[in-house]
CSV table of C-alpha atoms in Angstrom, one decimal:
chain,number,residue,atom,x,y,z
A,202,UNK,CA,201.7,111.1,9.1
A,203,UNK,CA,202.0,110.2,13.1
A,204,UNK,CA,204.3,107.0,13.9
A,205,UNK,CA,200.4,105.3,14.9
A,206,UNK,CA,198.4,106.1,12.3
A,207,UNK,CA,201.3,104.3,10.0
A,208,UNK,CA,201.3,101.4,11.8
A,209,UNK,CA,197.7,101.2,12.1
A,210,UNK,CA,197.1,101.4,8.6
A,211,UNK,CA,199.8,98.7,7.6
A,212,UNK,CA,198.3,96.5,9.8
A,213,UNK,CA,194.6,96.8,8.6
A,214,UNK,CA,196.5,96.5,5.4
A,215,UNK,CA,197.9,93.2,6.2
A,216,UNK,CA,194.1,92.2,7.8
A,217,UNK,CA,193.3,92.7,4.1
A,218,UNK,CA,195.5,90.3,3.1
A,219,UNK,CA,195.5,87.8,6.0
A,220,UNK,CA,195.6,84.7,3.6
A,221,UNK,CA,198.7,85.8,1.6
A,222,UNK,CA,200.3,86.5,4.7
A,223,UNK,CA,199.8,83.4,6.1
A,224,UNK,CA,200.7,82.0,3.1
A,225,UNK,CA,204.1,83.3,2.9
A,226,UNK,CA,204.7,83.1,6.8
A,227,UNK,CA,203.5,80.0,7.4
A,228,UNK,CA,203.1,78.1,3.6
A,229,UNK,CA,202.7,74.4,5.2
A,230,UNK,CA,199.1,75.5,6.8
A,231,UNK,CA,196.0,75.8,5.3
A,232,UNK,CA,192.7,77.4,5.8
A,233,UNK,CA,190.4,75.1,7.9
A,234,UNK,CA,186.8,77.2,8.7
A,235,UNK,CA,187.7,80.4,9.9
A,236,UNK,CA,191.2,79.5,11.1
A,237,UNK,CA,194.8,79.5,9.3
A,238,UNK,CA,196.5,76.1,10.8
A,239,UNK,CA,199.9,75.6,10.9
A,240,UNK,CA,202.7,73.9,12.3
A,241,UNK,CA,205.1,76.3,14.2
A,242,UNK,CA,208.2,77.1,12.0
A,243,UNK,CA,210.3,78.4,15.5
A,244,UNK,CA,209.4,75.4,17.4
A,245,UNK,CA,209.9,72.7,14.8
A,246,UNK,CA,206.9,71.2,15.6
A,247,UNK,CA,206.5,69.1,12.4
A,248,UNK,CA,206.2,65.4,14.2
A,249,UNK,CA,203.1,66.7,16.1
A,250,UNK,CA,199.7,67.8,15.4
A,251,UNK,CA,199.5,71.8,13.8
A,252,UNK,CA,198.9,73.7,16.9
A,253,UNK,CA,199.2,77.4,15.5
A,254,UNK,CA,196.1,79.0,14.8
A,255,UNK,CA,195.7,82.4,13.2
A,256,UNK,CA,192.1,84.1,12.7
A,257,UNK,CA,190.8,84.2,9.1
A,258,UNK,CA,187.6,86.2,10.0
A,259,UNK,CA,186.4,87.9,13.6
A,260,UNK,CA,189.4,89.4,15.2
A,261,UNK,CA,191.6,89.0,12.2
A,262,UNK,CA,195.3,88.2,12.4
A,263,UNK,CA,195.3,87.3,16.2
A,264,UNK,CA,197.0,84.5,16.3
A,265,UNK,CA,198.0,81.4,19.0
A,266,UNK,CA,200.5,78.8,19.1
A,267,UNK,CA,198.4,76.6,21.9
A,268,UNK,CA,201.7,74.0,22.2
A,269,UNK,CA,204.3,76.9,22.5
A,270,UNK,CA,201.7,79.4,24.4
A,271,UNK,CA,202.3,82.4,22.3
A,272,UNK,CA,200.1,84.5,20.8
A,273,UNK,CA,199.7,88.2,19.7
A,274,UNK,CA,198.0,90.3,16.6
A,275,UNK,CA,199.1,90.6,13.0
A,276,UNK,CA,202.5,92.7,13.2
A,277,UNK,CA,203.1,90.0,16.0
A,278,UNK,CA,202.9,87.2,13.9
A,279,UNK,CA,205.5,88.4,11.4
A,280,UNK,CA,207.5,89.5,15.0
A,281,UNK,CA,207.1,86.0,16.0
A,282,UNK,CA,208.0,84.0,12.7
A,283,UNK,CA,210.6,85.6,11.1
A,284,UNK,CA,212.2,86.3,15.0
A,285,UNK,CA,212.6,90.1,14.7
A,286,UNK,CA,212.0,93.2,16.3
A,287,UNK,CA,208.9,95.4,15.6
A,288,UNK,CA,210.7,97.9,13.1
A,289,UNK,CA,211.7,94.7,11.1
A,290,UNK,CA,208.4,93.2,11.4
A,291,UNK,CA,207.1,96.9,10.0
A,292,UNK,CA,209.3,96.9,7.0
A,293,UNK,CA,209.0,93.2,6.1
A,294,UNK,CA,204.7,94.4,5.7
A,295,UNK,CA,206.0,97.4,3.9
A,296,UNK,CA,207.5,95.0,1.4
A,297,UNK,CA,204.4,92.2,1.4
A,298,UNK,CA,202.3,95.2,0.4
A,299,UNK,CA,204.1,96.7,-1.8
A,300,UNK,CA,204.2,100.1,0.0
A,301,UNK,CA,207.6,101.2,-1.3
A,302,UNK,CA,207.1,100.6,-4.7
A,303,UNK,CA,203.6,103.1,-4.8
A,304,UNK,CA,203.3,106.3,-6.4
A,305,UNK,CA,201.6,109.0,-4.2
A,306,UNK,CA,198.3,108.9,-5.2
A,307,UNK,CA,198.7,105.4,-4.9
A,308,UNK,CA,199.9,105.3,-1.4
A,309,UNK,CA,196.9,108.1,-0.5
A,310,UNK,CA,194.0,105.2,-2.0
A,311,UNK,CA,195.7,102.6,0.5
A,312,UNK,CA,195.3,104.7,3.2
A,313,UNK,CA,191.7,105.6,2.3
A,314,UNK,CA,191.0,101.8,1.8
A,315,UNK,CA,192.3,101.1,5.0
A,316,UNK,CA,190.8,103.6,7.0
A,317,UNK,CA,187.4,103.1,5.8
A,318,UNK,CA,188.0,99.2,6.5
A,319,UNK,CA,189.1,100.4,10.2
A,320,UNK,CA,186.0,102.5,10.6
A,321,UNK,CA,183.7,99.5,9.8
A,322,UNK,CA,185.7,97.2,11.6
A,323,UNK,CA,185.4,99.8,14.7
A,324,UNK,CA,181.5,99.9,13.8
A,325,UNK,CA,181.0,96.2,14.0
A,326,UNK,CA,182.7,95.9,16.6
A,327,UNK,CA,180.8,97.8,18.8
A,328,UNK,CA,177.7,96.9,17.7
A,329,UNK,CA,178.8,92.9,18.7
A,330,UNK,CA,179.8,94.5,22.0
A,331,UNK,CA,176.3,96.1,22.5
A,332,UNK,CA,174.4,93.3,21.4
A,333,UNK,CA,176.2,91.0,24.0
A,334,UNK,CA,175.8,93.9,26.8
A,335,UNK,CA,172.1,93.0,26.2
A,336,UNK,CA,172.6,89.1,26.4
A,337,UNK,CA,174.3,89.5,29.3
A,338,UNK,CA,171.6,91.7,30.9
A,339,UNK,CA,169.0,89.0,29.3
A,340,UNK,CA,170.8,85.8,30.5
A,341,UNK,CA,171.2,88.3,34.2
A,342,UNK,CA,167.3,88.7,34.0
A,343,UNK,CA,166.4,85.4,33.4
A,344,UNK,CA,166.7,84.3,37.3
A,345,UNK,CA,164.4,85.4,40.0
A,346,UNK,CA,165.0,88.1,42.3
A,347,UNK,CA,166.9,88.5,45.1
A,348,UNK,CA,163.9,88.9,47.8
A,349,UNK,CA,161.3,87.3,46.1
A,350,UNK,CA,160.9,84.0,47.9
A,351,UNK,CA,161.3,81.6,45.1
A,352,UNK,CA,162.3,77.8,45.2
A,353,UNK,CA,165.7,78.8,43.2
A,354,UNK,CA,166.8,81.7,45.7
A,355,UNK,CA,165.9,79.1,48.7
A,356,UNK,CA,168.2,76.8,47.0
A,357,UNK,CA,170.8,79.1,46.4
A,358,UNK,CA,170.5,80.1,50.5
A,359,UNK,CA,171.3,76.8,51.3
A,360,UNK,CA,174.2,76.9,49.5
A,361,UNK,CA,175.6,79.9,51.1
A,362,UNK,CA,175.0,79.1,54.7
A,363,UNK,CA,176.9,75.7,53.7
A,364,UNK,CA,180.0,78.3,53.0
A,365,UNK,CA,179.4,79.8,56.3
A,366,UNK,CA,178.2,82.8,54.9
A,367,UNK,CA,174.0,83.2,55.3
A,368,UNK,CA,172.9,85.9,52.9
A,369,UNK,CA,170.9,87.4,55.5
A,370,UNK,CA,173.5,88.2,58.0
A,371,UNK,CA,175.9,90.6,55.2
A,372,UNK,CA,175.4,93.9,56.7
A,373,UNK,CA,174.7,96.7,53.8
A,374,UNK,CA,174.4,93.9,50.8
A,375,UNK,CA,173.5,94.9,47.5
A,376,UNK,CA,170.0,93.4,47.0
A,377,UNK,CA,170.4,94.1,43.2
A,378,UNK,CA,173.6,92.2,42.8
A,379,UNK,CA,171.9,88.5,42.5
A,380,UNK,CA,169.3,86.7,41.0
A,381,UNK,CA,168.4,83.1,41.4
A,382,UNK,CA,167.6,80.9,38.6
A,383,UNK,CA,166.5,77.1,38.8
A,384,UNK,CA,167.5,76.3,35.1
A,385,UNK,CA,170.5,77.6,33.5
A,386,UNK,CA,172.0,76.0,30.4
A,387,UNK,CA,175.5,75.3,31.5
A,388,UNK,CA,176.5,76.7,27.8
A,389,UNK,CA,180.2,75.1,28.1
A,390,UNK,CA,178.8,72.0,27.3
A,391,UNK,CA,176.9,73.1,24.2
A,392,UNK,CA,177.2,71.3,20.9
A,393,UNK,CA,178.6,73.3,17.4
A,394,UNK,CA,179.2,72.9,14.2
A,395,UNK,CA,181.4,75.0,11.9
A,396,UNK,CA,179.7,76.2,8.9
A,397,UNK,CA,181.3,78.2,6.5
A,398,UNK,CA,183.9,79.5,9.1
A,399,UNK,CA,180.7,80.2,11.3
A,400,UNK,CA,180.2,78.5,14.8
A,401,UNK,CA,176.5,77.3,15.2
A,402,UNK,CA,174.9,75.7,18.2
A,403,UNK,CA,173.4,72.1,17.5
A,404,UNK,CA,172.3,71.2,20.8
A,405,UNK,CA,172.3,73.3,24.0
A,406,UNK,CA,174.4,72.8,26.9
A,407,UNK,CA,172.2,70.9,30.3
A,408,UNK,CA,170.2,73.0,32.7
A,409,UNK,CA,171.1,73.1,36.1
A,410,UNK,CA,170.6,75.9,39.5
A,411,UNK,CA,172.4,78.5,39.3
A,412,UNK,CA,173.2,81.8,40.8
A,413,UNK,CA,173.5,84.8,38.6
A,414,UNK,CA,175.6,87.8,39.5
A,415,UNK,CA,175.9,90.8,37.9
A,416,UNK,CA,179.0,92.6,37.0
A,417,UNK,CA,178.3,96.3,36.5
A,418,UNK,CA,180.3,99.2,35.1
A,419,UNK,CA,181.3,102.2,36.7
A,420,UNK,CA,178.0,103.7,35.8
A,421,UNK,CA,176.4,100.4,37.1
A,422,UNK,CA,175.6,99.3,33.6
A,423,UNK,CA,175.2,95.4,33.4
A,424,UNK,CA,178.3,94.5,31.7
A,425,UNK,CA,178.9,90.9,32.1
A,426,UNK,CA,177.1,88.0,34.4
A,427,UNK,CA,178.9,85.2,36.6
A,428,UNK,CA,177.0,82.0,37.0
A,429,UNK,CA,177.3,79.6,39.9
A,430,UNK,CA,175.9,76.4,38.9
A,431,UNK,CA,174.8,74.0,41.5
A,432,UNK,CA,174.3,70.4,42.1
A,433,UNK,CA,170.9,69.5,41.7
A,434,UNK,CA,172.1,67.1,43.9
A,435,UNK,CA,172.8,69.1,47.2
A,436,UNK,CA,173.5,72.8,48.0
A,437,UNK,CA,177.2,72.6,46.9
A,438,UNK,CA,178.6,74.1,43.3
A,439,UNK,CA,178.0,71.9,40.5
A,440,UNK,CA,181.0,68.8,40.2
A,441,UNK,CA,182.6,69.3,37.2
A,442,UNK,CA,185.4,67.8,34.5
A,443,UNK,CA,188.9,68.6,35.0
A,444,UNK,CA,189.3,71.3,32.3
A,445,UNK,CA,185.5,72.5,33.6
A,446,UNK,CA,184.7,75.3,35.9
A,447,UNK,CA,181.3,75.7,38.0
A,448,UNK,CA,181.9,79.3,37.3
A,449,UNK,CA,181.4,81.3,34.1
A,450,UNK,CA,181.4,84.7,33.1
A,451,UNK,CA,179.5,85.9,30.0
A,452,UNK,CA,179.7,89.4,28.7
A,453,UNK,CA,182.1,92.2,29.0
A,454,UNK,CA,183.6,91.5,32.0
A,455,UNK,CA,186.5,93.7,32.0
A,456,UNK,CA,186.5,96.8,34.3
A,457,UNK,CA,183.0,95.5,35.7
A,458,UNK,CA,182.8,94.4,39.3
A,459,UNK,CA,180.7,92.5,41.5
A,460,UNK,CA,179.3,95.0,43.9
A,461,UNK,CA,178.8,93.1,47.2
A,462,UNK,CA,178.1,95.5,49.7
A,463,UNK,CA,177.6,99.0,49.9
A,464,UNK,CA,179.9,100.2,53.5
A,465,UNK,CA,177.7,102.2,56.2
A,466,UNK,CA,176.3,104.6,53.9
A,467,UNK,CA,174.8,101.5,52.3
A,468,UNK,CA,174.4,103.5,48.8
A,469,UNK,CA,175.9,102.7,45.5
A,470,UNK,CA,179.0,104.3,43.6
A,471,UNK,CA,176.3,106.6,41.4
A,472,UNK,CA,174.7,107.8,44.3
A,473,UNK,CA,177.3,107.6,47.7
A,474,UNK,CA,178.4,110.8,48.9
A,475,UNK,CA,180.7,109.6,51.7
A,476,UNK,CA,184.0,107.6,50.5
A,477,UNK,CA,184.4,105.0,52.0
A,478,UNK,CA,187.5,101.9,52.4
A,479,UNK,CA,186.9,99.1,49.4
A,480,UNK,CA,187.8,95.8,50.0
A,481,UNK,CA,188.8,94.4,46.7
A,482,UNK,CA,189.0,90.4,46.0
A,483,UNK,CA,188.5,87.9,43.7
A,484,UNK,CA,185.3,85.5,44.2
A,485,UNK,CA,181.9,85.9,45.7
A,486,UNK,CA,182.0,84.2,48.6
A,487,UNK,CA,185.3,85.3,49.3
A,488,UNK,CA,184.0,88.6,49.3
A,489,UNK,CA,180.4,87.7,51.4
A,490,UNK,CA,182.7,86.6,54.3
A,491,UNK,CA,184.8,89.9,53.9
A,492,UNK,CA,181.5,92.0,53.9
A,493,UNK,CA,180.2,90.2,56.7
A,494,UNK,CA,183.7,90.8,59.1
A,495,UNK,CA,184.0,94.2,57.6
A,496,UNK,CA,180.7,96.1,57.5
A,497,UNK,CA,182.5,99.8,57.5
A,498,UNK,CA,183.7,99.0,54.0
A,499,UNK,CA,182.3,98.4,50.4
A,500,UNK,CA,182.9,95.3,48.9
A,501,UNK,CA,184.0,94.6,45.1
A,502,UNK,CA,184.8,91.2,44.0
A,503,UNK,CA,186.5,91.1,40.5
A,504,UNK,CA,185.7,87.6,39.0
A,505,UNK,CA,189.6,87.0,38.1
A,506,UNK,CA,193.0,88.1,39.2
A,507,UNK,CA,193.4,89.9,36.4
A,508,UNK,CA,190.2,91.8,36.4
A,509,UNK,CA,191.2,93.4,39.3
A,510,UNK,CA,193.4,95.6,37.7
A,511,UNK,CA,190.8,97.3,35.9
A,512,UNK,CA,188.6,97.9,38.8
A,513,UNK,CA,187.5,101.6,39.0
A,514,UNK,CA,189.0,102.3,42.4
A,515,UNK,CA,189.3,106.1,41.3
A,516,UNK,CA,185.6,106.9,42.2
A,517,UNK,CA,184.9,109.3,44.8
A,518,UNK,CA,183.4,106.7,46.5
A,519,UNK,CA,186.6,104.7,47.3
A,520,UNK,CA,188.7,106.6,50.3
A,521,UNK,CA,191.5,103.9,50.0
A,522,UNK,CA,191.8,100.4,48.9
A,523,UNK,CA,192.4,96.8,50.6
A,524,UNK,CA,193.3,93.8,48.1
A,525,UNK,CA,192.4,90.8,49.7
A,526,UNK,CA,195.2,88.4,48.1
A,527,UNK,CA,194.0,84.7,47.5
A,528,UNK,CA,196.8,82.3,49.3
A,529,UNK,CA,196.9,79.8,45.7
A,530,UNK,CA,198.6,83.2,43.7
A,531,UNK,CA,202.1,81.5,44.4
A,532,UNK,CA,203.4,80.5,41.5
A,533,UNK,CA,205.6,82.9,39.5
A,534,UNK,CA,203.1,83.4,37.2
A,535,UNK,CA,200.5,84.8,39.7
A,536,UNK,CA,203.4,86.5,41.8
A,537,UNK,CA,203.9,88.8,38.4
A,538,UNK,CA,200.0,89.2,37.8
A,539,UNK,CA,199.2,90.3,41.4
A,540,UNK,CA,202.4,93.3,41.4
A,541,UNK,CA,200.8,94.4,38.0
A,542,UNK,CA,197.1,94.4,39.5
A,543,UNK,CA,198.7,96.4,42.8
A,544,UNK,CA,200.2,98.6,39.9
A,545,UNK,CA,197.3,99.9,38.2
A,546,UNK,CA,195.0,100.6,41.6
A,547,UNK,CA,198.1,102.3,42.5
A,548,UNK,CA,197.5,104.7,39.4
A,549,UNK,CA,194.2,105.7,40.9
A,550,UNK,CA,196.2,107.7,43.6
A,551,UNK,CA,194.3,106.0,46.7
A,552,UNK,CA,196.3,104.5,49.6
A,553,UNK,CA,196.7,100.5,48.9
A,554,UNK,CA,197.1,97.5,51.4
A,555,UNK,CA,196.6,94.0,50.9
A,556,UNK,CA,195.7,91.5,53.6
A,557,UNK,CA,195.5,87.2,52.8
A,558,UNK,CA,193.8,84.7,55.0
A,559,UNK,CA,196.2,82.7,57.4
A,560,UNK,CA,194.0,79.8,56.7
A,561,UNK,CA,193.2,77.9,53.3
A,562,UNK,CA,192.9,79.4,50.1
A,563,UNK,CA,191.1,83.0,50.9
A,564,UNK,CA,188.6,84.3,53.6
A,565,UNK,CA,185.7,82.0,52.8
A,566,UNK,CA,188.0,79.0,53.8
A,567,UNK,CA,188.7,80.9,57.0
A,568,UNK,CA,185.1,81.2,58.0
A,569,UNK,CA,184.3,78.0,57.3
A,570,UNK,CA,187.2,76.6,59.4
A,571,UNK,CA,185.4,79.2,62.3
A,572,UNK,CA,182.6,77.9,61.7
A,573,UNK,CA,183.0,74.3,62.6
């Protein structure tokens, strides 16, 4: 038996057992819905509200300590608890399920057990991740076209020349890439109830103007859709609570980008012959105004820093690559984040540069400062 295949199968063994274990790891928590809450046993955290949370059901044996900021998967809680290294954490779940005291045969039915647990697990799981593919091409689908002439897509022009960046003046734009919608629930603030460790909507989020933008594969598969929502109130993104964003992304977002623009050859990945220099970056307006300066490349924005690591710069559309670096990545934590996005586009073999505006926060903030 392979070094993996043992460790997978002790830890869909300890999945099996994920209330024991958190019973002996963490024996002053207790099962609340789907969640095991405790207090943290490393940080002492006993005069303050239970803040570490590990997953019942759905993702079983992730875990997160939201005071300390730790998290990890099964073998990682026992890593994380008992403060030892991954070959201790290993033979501690040897001992929780009894592994060394099994006779052959019985050892051979765990690993059966186990593997046929992993296999449906694996099944599920990709049927969840194909059934929200589809909601993310539904919810994409739900606005109108870019092209059209509706009310929503006026509304949403308004709001880009007001970032200094009119839709109609992006050389080589993918027309596919948007849609408009006049009513999208902002699902953020949506109401739930937990029943039975299951979370069920009560009352939808409020509907406002939005702009939806797809995020496709490699393949150009939709994989996961970014919503702009607006004020109803003026062309400007919608004003929102401090822990609220005007942006979300639903769907599988990793790995998919936010084709922009096409370069001169104005085709897409699946059909461009010619490579070509990709200008990689964050948002959507960022990248508009980086299209708009730069019509000889294609244009990819990512959604997140850290989606653009998974960006698939190896393509034989991409000649080399230019990673536009926002100016608000200075704090240590960024710093780290950005070398290990630069790190994986490096993989790919292409030449890499990055550039950064020299005023505000990105590109978008230059042209805007150009254009008053």
């Amino acid at each position: 038996m392979t070094r993996d295949r043992d460790t997978d199968d002790i830890k869909q063994g300890l999945k099996r057992e994920i209330k024991g274990l958190c019973k002996k790891l963490l024996p002053d928590g207790r099962e609340q819905g789907r969640l095991w809450v405790s207090h943290n046993p490393v940080t002492a955290d006993y005069d303050k509200s239970p803040e570490l949370k590990v997953a019942l059901t759905r993702d079983i044996g992730a875990w997160r300590c939201w005071r300390a900021d730790e998290k990890g998967d099964v073998i990682g809680l026992i890593q994380y608890v008992k403060r030892c290294d991954f070959r201790e954490a290993m033979d501690f779940a040897r001992d929780f399920l009894g592994i060394r005291r099994m006779t052959r045969e019985q050892y051979q039915r765990f690993q059966q057990v186990v593997q046929a647990d992993r296999q449906q697990e694996d099944e599920q799981a990709e049927q969840k991740r194909l059934k929200r593919l589809q909601a993310a091409e539904r919810l994409f689908n739900q606005g109108y076209q870019d092209g059209a002439g509706s009310a929503a897509e006026a509304y949403a022009l308004r709001y880009f020349a007001a970032r200094a960046i009119p839709l109609e003046t992006i050389p080589n734009r993918d027309r596919s890439t948007m849609r408009f919608s006049s009513a999208t629930e902002y699902w953020r603030r949506a109401e739930y109830r937990n029943d039975g460790g299951r979370r069920i909507k009560v009352k939808p989020g409020p509907e406002y103007p939005a702009i939806h933008t797809a995020m496709r594969t490699d393949s150009g598969q939709i994989a996961a859709v970014h919503c702009t929502f607006l004020s109803p109130l003026g062309p400007k993104k919608l004003p929102v609570g401090k822990d609220e964003s005007a942006k979300l992304m639903f769907g599988e977002a990793k790995g998919a980008m936010i084709r922009i623009s096409h370069g001169p050859e104005g085709e897409p990945p699946e059909t461009a012959m010619v490579p070509h220099l990709l200008i990689l970056c964050e948002g959507i307006e960022d990248g508009l105004s980086l299209a708009r300066a730069c019509p000889e490349a294609r244009v990819w924005a990512a959604g997140s820093l850290s989606a653009m690591a998974s960006a698939p710069v190896w393509l034989p559309c991409v000649s080399a690559v230019i990673v536009a670096q926002d100016n608000d990545w200075s704090n240590k934590t960024a710093e780290k984040q950005f070398q290990r996005v630069l790190e994986a586009l490096a993989a790919a073999g292409k030449p890499i540069t990055t550039i950064a505006s020299h005023v505000g926060k990105d590109f978008n903030d230059m042209a805007q400062e150009g254009d008053e």
